[in-house]
Tab-separated table of N, CA, C and O in Angstrom:
chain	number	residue	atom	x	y	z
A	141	UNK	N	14.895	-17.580	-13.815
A	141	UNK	CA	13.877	-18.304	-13.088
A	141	UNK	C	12.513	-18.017	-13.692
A	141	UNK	O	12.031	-16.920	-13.974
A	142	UNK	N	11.990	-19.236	-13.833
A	142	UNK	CA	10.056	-18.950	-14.264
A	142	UNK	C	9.475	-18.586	-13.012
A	142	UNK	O	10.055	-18.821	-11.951
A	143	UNK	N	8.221	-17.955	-13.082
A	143	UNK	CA	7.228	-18.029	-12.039
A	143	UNK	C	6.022	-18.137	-12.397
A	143	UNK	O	5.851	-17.572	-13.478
A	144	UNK	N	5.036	-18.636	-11.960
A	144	UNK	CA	3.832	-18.876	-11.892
A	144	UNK	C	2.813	-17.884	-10.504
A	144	UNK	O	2.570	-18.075	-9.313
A	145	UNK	N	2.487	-16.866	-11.479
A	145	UNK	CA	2.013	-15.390	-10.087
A	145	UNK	C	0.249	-15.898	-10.992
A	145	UNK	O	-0.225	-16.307	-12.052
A	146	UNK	N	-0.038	-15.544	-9.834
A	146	UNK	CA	-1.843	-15.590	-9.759
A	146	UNK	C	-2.514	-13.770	-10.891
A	146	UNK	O	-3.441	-13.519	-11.661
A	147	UNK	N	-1.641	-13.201	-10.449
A	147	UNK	CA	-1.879	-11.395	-11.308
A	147	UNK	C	-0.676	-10.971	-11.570
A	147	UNK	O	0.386	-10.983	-10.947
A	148	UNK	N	-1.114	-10.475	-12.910
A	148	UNK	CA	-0.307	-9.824	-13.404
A	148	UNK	C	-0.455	-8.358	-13.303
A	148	UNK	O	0.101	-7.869	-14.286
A	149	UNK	N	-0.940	-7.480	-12.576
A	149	UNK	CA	-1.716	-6.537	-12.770
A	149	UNK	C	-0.747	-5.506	-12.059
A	149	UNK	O	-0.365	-5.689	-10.904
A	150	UNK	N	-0.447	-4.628	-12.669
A	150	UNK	CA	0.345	-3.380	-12.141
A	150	UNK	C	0.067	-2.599	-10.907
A	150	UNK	O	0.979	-2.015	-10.322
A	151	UNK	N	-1.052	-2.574	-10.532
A	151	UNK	CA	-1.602	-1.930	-9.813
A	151	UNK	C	-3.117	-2.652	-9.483
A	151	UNK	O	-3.861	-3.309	-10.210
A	152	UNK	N	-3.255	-2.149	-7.786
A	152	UNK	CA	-4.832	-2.454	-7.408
A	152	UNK	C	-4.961	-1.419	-6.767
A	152	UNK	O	-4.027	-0.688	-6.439
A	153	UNK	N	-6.629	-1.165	-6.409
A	153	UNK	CA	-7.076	-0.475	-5.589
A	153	UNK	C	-6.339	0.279	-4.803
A	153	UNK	O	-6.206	1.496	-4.931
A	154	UNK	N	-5.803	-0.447	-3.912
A	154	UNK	CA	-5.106	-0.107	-2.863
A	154	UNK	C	-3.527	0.862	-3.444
A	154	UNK	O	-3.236	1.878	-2.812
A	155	UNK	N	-2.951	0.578	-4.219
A	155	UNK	CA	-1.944	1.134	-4.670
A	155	UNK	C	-2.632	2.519	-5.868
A	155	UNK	O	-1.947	3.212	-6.621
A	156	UNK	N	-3.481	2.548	-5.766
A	156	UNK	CA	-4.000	3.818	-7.447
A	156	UNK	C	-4.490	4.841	-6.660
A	156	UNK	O	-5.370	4.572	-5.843
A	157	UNK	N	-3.893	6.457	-6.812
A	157	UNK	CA	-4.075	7.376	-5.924
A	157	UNK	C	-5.465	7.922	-5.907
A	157	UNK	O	-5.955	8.160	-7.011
A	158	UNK	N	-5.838	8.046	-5.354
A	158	UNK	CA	-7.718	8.188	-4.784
A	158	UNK	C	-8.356	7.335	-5.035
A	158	UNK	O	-9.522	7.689	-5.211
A	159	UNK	N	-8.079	5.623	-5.235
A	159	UNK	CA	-9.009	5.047	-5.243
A	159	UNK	C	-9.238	4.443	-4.069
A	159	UNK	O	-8.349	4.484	-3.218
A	160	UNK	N	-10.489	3.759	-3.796
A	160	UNK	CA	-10.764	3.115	-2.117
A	160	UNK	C	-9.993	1.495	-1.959
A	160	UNK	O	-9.991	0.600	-2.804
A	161	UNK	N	-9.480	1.489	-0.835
A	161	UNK	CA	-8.395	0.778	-0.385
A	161	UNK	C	-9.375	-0.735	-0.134
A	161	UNK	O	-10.462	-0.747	0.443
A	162	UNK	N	-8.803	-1.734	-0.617
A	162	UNK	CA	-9.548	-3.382	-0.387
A	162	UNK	C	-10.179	-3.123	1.434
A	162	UNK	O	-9.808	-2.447	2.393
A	163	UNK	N	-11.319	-4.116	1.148
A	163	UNK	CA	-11.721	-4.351	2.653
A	163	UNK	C	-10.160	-5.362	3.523
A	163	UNK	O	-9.397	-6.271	3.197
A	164	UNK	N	-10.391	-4.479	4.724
A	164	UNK	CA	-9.700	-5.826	5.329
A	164	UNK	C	-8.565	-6.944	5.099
A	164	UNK	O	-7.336	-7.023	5.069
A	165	UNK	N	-9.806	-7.834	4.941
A	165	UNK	CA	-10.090	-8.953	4.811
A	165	UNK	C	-9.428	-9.480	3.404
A	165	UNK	O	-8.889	-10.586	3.398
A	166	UNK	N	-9.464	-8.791	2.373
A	166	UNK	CA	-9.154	-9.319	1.236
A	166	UNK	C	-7.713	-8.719	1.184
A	166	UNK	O	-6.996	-9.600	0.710
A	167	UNK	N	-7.068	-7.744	1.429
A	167	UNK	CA	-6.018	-7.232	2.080
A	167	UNK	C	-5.082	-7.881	2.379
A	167	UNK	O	-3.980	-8.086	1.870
A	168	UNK	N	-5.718	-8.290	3.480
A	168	UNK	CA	-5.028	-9.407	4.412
A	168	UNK	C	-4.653	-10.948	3.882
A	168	UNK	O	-3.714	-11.724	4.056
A	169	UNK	N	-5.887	-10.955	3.151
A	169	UNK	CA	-5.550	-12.317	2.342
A	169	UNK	C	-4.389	-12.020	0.519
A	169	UNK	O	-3.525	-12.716	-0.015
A	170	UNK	N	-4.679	-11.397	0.348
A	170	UNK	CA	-3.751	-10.847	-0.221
A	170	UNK	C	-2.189	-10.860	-0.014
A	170	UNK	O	-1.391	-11.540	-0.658
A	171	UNK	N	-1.861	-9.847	1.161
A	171	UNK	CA	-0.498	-9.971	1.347
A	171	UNK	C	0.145	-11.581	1.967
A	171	UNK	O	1.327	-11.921	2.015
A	172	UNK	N	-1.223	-12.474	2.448
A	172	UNK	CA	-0.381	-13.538	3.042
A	172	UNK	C	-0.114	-14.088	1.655
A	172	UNK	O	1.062	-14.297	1.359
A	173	UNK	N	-1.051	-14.345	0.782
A	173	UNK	CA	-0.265	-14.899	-1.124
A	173	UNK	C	0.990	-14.104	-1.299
A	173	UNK	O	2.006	-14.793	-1.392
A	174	UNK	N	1.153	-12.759	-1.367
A	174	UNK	CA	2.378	-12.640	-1.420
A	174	UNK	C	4.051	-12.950	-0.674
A	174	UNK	O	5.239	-12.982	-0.997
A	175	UNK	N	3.309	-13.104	0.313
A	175	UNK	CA	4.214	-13.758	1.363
A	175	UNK	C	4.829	-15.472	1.099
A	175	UNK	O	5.912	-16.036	1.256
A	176	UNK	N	3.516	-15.854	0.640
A	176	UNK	CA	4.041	-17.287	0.256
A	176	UNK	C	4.851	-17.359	-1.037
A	176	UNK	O	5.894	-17.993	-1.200
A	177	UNK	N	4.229	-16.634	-1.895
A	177	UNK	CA	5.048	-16.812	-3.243
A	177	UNK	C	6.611	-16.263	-2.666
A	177	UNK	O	7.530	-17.079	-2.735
A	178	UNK	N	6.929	-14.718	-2.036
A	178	UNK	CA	8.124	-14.591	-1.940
A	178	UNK	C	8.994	-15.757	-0.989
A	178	UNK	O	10.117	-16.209	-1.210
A	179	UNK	N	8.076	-16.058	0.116
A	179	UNK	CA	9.135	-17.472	0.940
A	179	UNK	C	9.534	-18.491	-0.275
A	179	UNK	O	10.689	-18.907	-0.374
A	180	UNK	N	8.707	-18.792	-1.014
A	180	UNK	CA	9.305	-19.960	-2.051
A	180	UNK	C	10.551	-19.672	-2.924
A	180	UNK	O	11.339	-20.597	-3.120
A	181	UNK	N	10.849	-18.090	-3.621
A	181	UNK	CA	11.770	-18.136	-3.714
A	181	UNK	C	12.194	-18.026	-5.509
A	181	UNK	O	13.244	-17.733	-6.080
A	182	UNK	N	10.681	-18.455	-6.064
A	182	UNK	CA	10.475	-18.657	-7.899
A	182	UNK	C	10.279	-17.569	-8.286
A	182	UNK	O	9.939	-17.432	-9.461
A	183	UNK	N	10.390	-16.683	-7.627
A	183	UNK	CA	10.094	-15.233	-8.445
A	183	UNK	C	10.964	-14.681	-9.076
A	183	UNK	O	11.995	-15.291	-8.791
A	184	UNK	N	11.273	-13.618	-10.009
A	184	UNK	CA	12.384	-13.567	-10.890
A	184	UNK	C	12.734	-11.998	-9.565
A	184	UNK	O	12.084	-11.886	-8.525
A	185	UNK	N	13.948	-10.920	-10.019
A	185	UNK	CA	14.324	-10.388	-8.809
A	185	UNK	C	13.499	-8.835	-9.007
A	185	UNK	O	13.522	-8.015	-8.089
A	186	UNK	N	12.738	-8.540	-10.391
A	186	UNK	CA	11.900	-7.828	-10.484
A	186	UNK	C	10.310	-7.842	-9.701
A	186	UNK	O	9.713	-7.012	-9.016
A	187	UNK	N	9.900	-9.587	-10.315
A	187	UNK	CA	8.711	-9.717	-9.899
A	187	UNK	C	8.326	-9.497	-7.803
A	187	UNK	O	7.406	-9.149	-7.064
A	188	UNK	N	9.388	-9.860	-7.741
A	188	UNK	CA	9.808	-9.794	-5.951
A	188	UNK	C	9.657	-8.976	-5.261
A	188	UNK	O	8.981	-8.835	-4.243
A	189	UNK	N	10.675	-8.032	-6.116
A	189	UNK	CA	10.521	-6.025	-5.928
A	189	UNK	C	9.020	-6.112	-5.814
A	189	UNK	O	8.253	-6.141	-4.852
A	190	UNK	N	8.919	-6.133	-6.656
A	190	UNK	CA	7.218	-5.246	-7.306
A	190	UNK	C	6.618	-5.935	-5.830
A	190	UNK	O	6.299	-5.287	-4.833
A	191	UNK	N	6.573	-7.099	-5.952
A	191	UNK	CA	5.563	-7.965	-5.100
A	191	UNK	C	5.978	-7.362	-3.192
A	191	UNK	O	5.151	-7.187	-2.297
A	192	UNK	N	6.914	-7.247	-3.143
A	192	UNK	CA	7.339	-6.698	-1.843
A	192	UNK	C	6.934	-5.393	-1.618
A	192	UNK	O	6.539	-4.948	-0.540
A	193	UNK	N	7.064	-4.671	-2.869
A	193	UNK	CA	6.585	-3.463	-2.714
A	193	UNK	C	5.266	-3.111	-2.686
A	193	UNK	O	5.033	-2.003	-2.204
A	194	UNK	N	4.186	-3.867	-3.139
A	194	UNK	CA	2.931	-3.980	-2.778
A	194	UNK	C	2.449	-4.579	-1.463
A	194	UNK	O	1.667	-4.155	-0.612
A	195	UNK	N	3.287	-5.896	-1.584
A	195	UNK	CA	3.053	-6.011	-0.147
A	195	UNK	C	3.151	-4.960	1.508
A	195	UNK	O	2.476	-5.030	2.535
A	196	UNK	N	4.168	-4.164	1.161
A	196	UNK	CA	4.241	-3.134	2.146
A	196	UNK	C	2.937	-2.181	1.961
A	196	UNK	O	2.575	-1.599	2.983
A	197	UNK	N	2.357	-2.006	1.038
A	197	UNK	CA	1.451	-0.919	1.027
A	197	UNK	C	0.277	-1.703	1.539
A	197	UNK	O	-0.595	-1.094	2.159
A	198	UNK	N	0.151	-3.281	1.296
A	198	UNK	CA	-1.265	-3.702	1.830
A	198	UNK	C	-0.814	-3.334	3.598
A	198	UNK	O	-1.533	-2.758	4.414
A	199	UNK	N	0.660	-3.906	3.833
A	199	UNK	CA	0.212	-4.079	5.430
A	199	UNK	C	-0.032	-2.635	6.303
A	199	UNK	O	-0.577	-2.352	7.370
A	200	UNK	N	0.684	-1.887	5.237
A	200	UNK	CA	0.670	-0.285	5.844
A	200	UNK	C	-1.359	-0.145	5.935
A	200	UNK	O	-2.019	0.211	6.912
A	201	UNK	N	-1.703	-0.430	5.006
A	201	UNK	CA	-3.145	-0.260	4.664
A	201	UNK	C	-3.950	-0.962	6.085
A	201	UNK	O	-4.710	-0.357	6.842
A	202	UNK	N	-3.592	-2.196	6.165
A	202	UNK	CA	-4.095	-3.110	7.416
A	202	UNK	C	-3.658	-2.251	8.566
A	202	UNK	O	-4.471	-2.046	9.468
A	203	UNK	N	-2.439	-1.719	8.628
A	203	UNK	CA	-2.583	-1.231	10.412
A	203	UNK	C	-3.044	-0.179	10.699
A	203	UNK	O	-3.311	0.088	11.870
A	204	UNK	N	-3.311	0.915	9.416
A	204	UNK	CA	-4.242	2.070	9.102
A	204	UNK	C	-5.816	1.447	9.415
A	204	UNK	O	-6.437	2.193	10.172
A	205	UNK	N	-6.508	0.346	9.026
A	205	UNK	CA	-7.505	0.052	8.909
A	205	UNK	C	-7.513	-0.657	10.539
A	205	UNK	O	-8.613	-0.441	11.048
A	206	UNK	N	-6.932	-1.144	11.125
A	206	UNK	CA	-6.940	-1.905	12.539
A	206	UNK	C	-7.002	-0.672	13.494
A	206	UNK	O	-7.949	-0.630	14.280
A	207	UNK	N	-5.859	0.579	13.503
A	207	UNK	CA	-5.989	1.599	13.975
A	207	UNK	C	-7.091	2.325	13.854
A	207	UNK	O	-7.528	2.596	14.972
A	208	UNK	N	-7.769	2.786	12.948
A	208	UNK	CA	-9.566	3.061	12.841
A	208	UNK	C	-10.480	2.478	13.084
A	208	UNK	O	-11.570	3.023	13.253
A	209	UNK	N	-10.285	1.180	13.172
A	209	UNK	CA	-11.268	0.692	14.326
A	209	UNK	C	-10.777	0.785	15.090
A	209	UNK	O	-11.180	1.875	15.497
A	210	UNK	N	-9.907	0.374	15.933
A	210	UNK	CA	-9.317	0.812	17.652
A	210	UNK	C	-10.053	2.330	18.328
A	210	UNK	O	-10.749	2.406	19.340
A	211	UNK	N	-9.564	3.649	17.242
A	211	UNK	CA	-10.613	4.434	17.355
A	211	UNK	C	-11.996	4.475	17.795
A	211	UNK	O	-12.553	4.907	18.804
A	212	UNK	N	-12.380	3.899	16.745
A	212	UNK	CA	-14.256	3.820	16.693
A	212	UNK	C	-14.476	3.249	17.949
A	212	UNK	O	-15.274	3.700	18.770
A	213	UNK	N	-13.632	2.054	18.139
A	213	UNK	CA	-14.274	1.009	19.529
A	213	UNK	C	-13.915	1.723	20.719
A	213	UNK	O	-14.399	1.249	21.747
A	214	UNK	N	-12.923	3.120	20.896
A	214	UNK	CA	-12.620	3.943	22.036
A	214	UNK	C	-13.910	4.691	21.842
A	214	UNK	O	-14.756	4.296	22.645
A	215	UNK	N	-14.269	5.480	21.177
A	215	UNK	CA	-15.078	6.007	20.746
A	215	UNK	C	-16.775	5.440	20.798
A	215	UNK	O	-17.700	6.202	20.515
A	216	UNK	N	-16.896	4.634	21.025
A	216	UNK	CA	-18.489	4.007	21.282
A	216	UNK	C	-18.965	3.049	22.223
A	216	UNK	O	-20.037	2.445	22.189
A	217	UNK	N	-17.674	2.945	23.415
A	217	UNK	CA	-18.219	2.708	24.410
A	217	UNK	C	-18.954	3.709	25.207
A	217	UNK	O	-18.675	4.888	25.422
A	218	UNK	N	-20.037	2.930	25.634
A	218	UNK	CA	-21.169	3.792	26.585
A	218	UNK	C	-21.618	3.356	27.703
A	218	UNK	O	-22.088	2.236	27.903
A	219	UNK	N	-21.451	4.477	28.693
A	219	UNK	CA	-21.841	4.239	30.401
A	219	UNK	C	-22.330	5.225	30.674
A	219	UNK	O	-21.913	6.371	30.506
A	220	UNK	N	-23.623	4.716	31.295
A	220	UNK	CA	-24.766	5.541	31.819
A	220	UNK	C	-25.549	6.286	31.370
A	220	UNK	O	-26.253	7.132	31.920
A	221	UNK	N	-25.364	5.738	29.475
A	221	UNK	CA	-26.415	6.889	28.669
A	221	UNK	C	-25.742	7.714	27.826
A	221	UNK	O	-26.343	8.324	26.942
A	222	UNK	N	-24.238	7.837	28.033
A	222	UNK	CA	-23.546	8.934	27.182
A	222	UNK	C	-22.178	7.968	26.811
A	222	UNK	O	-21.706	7.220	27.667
A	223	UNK	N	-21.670	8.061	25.603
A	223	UNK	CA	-21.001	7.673	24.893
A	223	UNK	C	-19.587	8.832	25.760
A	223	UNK	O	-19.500	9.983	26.189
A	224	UNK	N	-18.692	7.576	25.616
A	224	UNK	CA	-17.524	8.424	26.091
A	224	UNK	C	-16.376	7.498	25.493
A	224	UNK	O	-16.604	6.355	25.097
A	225	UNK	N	-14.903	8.204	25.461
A	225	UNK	CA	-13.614	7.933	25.362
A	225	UNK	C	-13.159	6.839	26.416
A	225	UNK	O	-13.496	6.734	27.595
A	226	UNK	N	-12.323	6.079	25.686
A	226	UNK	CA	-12.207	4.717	26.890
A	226	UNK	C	-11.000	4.483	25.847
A	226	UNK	O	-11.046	4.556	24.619
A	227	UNK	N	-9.928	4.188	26.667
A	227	UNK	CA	-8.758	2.887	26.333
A	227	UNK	C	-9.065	1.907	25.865
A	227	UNK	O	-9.844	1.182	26.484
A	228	UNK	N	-8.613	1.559	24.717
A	228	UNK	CA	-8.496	0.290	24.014
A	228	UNK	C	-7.783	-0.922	24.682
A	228	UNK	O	-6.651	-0.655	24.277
A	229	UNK	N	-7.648	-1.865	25.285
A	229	UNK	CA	-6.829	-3.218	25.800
A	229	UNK	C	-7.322	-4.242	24.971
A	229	UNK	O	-8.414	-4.804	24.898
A	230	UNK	N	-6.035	-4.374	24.238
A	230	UNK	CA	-6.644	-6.087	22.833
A	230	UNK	C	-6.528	-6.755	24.133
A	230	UNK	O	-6.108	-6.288	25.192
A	231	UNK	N	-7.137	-8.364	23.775
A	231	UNK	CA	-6.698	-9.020	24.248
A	231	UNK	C	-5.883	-9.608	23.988
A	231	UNK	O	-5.643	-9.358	22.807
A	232	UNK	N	-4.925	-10.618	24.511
A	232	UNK	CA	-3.485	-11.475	24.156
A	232	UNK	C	-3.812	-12.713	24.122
A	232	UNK	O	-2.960	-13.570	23.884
């Protein structure tokens, strides 16, 4: 099978040990490209690996990064002048 991948690149940020992990946002947009290329199915059974296997490290990265803010936002609510600890409730 041919494929047509946007990078060829062995490694990013996010995967190279001490370097700083993508914002977010680009993350996120990231693993959904990989997601589409693997639903289609043109990838050879290496490129897939690889691509799956990055993909797990972005989303691991995203719920690390969603969980630290959840933090911060427990963490900086304030009543009556003093910053205090409060439960997180997402909304649905």
């Amino acid at each position: 099978m041919t494929s047509k991948r946007k990078s060829e690149a062995p490694a990013t940020a996010a995967t190279e040990p001490g370097a700083q992990a993508p914002d977010f946002e680009a993350a996120l947009a990231e693993l959904e490209t990989i997601v589409e290329q693997l639903e289609r199915g043109e990838l050879s059974l290496e490129h897939a690996l690889r691509d799956f296997e990055h993909g797990v490290q972005l989303a691991r990265g995203c719920q690390q990064a969603l969980k630290t803010a959840e933090l911060k936002v427990q963490q900086l609510v304030e009543q009556d002048g003093q910053l205090r600890l409060e439960g997180f409730e997402p909304a649905e």
